[in-house]
Coordinates of C-alpha atoms in Angstrom, one line a residue:
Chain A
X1 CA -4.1 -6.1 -4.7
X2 CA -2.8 -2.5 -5.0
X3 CA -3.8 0.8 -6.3
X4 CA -1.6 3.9 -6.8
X5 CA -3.0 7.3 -8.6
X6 CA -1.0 9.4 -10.2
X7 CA -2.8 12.2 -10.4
X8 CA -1.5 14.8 -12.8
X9 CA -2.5 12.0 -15.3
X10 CA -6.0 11.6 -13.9
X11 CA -4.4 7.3 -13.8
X12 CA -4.7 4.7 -12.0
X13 CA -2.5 1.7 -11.6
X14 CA -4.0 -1.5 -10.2
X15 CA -2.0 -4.0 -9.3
X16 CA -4.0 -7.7 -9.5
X17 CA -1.6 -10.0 -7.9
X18 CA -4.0 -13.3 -8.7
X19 CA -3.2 -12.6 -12.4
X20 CA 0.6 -11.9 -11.9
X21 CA -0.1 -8.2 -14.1
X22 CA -0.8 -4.8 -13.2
X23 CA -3.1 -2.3 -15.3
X24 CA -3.9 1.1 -15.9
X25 CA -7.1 3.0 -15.9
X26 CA -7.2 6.3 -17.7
X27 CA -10.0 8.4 -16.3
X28 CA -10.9 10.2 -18.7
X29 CA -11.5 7.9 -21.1
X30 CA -12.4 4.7 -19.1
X31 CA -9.7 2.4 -21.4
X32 CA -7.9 0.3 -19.1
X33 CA -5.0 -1.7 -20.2
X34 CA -2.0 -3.8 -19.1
X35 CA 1.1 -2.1 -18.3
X36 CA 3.2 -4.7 -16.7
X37 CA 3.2 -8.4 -16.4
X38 CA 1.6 -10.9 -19.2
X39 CA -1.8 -11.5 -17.4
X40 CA -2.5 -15.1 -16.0
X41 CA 1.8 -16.0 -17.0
X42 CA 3.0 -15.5 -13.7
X43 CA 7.0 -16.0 -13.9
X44 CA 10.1 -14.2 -12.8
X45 CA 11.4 -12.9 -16.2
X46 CA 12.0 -9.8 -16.3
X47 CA 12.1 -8.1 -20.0
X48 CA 13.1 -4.8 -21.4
X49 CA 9.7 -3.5 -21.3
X50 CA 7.2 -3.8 -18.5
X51 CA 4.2 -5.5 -20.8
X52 CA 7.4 -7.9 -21.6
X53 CA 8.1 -9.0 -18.0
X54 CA 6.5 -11.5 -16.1
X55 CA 5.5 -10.4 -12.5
X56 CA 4.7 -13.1 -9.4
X57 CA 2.2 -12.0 -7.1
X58 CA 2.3 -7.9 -7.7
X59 CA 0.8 -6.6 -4.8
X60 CA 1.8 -3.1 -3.0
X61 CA 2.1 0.0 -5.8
X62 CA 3.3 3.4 -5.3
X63 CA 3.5 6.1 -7.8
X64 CA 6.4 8.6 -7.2
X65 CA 5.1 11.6 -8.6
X66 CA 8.3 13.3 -8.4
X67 CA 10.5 10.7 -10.3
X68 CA 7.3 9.7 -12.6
X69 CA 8.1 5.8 -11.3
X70 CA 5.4 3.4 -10.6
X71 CA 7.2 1.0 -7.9
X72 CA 5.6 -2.5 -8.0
X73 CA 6.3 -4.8 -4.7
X74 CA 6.6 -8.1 -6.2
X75 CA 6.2 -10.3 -3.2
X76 CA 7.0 -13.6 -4.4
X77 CA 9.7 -12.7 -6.9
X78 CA 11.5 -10.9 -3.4
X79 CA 12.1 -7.7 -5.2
X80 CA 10.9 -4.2 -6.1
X81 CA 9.9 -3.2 -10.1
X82 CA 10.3 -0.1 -10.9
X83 CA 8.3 1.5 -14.4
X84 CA 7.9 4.8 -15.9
X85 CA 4.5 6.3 -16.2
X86 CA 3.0 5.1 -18.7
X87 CA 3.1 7.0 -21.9
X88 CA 6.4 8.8 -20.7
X89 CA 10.0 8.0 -21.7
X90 CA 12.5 8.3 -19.1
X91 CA 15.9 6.7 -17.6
X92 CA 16.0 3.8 -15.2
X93 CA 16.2 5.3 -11.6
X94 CA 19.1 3.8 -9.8
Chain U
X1 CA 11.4 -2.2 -16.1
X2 CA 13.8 -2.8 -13.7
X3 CA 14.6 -4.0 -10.2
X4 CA 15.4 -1.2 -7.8
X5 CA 15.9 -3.6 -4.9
X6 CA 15.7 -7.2 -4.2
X7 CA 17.3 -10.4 -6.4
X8 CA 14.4 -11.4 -8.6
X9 CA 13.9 -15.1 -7.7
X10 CA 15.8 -15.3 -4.5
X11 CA 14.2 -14.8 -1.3
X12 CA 16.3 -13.3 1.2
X13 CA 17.4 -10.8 4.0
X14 CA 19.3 -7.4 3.9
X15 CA 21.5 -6.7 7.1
X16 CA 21.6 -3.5 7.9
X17 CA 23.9 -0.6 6.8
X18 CA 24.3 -2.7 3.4
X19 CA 22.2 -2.4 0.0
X20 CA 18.8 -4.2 -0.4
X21 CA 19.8 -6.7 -2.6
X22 CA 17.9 -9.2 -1.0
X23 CA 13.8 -9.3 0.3
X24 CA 11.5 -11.3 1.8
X25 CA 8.2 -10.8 0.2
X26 CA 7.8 -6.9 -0.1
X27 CA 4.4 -5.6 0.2
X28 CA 3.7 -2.0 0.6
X29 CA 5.9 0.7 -0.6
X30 CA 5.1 4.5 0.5
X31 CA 8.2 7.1 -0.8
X32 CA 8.9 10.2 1.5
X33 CA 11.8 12.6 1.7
X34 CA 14.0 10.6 -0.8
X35 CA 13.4 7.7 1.5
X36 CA 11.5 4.2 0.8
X37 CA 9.3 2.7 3.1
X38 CA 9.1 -0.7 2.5
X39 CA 6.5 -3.3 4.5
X40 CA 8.1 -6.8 3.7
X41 CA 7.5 -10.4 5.4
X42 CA 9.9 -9.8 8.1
X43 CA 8.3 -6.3 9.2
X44 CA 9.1 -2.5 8.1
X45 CA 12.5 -1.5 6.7
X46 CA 13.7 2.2 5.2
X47 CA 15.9 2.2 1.9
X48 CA 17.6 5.0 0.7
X49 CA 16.3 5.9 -2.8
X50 CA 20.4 7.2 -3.7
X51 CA 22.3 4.7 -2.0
X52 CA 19.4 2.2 -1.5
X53 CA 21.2 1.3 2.0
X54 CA 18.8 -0.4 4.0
X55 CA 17.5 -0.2 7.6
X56 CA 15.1 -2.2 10.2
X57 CA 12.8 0.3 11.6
X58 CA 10.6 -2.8 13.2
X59 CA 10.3 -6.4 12.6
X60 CA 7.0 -8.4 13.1
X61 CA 7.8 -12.2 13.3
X62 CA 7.7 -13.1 9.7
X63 CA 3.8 -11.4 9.9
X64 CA 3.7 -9.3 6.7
X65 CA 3.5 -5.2 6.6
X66 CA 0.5 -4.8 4.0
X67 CA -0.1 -1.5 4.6
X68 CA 1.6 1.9 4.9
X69 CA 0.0 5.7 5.9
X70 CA 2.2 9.0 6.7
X71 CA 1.0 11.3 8.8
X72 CA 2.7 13.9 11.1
X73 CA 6.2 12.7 11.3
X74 CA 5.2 9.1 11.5
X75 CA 4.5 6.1 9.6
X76 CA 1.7 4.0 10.7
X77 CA 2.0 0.3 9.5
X78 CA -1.0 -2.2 9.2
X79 CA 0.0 -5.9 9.8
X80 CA -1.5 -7.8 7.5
X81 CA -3.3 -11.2 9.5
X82 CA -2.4 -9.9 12.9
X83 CA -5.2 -7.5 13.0
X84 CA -3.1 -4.4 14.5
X85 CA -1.4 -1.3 13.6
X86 CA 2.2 0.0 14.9
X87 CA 3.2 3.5 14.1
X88 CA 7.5 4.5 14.0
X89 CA 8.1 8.3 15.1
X90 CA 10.5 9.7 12.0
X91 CA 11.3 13.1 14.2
X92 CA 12.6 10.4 17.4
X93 CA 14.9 8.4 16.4
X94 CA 12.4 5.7 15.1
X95 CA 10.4 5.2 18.3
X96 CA 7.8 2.3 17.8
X97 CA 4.6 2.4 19.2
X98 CA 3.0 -1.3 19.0
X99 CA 0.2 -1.6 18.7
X100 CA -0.8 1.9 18.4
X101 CA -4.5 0.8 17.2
X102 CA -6.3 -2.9 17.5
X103 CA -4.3 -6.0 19.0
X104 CA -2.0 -7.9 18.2
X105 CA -4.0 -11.3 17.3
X106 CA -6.7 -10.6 18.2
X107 CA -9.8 -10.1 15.8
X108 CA -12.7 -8.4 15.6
X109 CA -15.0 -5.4 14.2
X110 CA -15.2 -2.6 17.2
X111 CA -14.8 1.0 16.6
X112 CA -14.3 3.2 19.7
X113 CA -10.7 4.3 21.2
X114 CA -7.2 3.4 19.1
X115 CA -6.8 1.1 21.0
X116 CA -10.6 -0.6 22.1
X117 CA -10.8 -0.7 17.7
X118 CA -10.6 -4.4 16.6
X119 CA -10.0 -5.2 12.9
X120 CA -10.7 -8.5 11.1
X121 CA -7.6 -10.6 10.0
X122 CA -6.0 -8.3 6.9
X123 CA -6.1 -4.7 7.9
X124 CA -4.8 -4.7 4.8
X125 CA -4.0 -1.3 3.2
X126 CA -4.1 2.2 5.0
X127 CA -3.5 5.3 3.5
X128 CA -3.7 9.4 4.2
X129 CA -5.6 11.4 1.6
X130 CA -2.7 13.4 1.1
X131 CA 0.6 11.1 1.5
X132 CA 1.3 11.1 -2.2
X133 CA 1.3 15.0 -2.0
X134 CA 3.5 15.2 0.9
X135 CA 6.2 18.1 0.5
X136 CA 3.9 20.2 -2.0
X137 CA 0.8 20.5 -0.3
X138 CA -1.4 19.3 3.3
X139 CA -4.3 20.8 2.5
X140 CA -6.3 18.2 1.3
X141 CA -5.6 16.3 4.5
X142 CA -8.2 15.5 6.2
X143 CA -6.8 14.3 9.3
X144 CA -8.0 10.5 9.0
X145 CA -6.1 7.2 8.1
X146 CA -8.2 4.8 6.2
X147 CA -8.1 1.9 7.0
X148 CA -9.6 -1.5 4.3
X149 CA -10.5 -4.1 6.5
X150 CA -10.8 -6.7 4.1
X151 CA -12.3 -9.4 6.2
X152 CA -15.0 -7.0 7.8
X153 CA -15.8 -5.6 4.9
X154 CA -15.7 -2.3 5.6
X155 CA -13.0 0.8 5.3
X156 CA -12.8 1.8 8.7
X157 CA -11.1 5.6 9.5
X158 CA -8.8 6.4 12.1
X159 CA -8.2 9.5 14.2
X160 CA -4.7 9.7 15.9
X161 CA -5.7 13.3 17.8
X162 CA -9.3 12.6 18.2
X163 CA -8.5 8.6 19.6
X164 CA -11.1 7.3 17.7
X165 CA -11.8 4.5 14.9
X166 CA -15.2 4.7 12.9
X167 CA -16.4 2.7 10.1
X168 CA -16.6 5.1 7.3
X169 CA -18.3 2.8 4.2
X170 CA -19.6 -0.5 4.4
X171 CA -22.1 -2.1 6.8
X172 CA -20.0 -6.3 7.0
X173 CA -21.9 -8.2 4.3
X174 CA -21.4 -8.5 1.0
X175 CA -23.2 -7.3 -2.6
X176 CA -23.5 -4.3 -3.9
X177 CA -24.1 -0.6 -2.8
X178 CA -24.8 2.7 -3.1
X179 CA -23.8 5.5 -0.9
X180 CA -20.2 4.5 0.5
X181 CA -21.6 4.9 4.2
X182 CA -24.0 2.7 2.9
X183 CA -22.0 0.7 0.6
X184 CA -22.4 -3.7 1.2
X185 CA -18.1 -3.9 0.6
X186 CA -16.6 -7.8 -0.9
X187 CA -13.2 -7.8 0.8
X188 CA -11.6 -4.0 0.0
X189 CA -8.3 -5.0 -0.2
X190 CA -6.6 -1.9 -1.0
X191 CA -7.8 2.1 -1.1
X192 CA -6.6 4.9 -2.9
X193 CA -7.7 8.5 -3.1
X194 CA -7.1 11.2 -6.1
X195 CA -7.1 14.7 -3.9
X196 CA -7.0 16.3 -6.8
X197 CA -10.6 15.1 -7.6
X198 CA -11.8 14.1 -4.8
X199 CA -11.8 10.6 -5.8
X200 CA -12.1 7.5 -3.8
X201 CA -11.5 4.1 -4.9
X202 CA -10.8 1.0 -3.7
X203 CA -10.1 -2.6 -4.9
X204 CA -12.6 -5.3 -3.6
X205 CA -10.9 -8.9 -5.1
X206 CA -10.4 -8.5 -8.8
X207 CA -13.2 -6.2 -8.6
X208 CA -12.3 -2.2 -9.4
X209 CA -14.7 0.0 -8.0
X210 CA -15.0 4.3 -8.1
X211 CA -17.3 5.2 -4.7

């Protein structure tokens, strides 16, 4: 489990690391959604998109609100996932 | 998406002075001063965010870093199991302090002095209420860690200047709640705070919950 806010965007991105996703609760109007991972498919794959990806036990999050990156520690896939914020386009850092 | 560090798959360790190609379970990820602190399996490591060249700041015997908080030039790292807290001094040259609150191994629920405070097998998550904000504004800083002590149920807050740990919300047992000081907590496993409006949540199993 893992939460990170970005604020700006009254968001928040909760990372459920049982169901191999993470979501995204808009504030203002209470719809929450997946953004990354294919909930309950836990797997290595990772897509083009985030939503296309499969994730393996998501757990720490942290939203850079400088860059506009949500960082995803995948512990059991041994690597960090970067996404944009959701609803914004931008480049792949690094 | 894509991987910033790490080989998807493939568990493994980054010397350092080289790029973090390869992890071992990362956990908790705080970003400060184009820096990445990363809480892994093997303990607490700093990546570059340019040249993503990592470094060892502590290592904890394969007993996992689950949570990180900034405050006043130093990171304070929970240890997930172990029922402690180390801090690492950024402004000297990495200086550990371990454990700076709780014990190492040793379990229990006590509030009182950094290090008389005993939390209860995770000490999963801490956080600052303004560490996301760091560089643009302090103000919202109250001065306290939080701390989610998942198997006391409770979010316990920590004073560095003051010495002191105090449960803040939760009373142990489980069910529901009202007030947050008076809030029956399942398990917070992770906190968060929005100090832009005044916000607190926290995440109690695959439950989602606004105090």
């Amino acid at each position: 489990m893992g939460l990170a806010i970005d604020e700006l965007a009254n968001k928040v991105y909760i990372s459920s690391t049982g169901s191999n996703a993470v979501f995204v609760l808009d504030r203002a109007t209470g719809i929450m959604e997946t953004i990354a991972g294919i909930p309950f498919n836990l797997g290595t794959n990772i897509g083009s998109t985030a939503k296309a990806s499969k994730l393996y036990y998501p757990r720490g999050l942290f939203f850079d609100s400088t860059s506009n990156y949500l960082y995803i520690a995948g512990m059991l896939c041994f690597s960090l996932l970067t996404s944009c914020r959701c609803g914004y386009s931008c480049s792949a850092p690094g | 998406m894509t991987v910033f560090a790490g080989t998807v798959g493939t568990l493994g360790y980054s010397n350092d002075g080289t790029q973090a190609t390869k992890l071992n379970a990362p956990q908790s990820i705080l970003i400060l001063n184009g820096k990445m602190y990363l809480g892994t399996q093997m303990g607490l490591f700093q990546i570059d965010m340019n040249t993503k060249i990592i470094k060892a700041l502590q290592y904890t015997n394969s007993r996992p870093v689950s949570g990180l908080a900034y405050q006043n030039g130093k990171i304070y790292a929970c240890v997930m199991s172990n029922h402690y807290m180390f801090s690492v001094d950024l402004t000297n040259n990495f200086a550990v302090t371990s454990p700076v609150s709780g014990s190492d191994d040793v379990q229990g629920n006590i509030d009182g002095t950094l290090l008389q405070a005993r939390y209860n097998r995770y000490a999963i998550s801490c956080i600052t209420k303004n560490h996301r904000l760091t560089g643009m504004t302090t103000n919202t800083n109250d001065g306290y860690i939080y701390i989610a002590d998942t198997d006391n149920r409770v979010v316990k807050r920590l004073s560095v200047t003051g010495n002191s740990v105090t449960t803040w919300a939760g009373d142990n047992t489980n069910g529901d709640g009202r007030l947050a000081s008076k809030a029956r907590l399942s398990r917070p496993y992770a906190i968060a705070f929005n100090t832009l409006t005044g916000d607190t949540f926290y995440v109690s199993g695959n439950i989602f919950i606004p105090f």
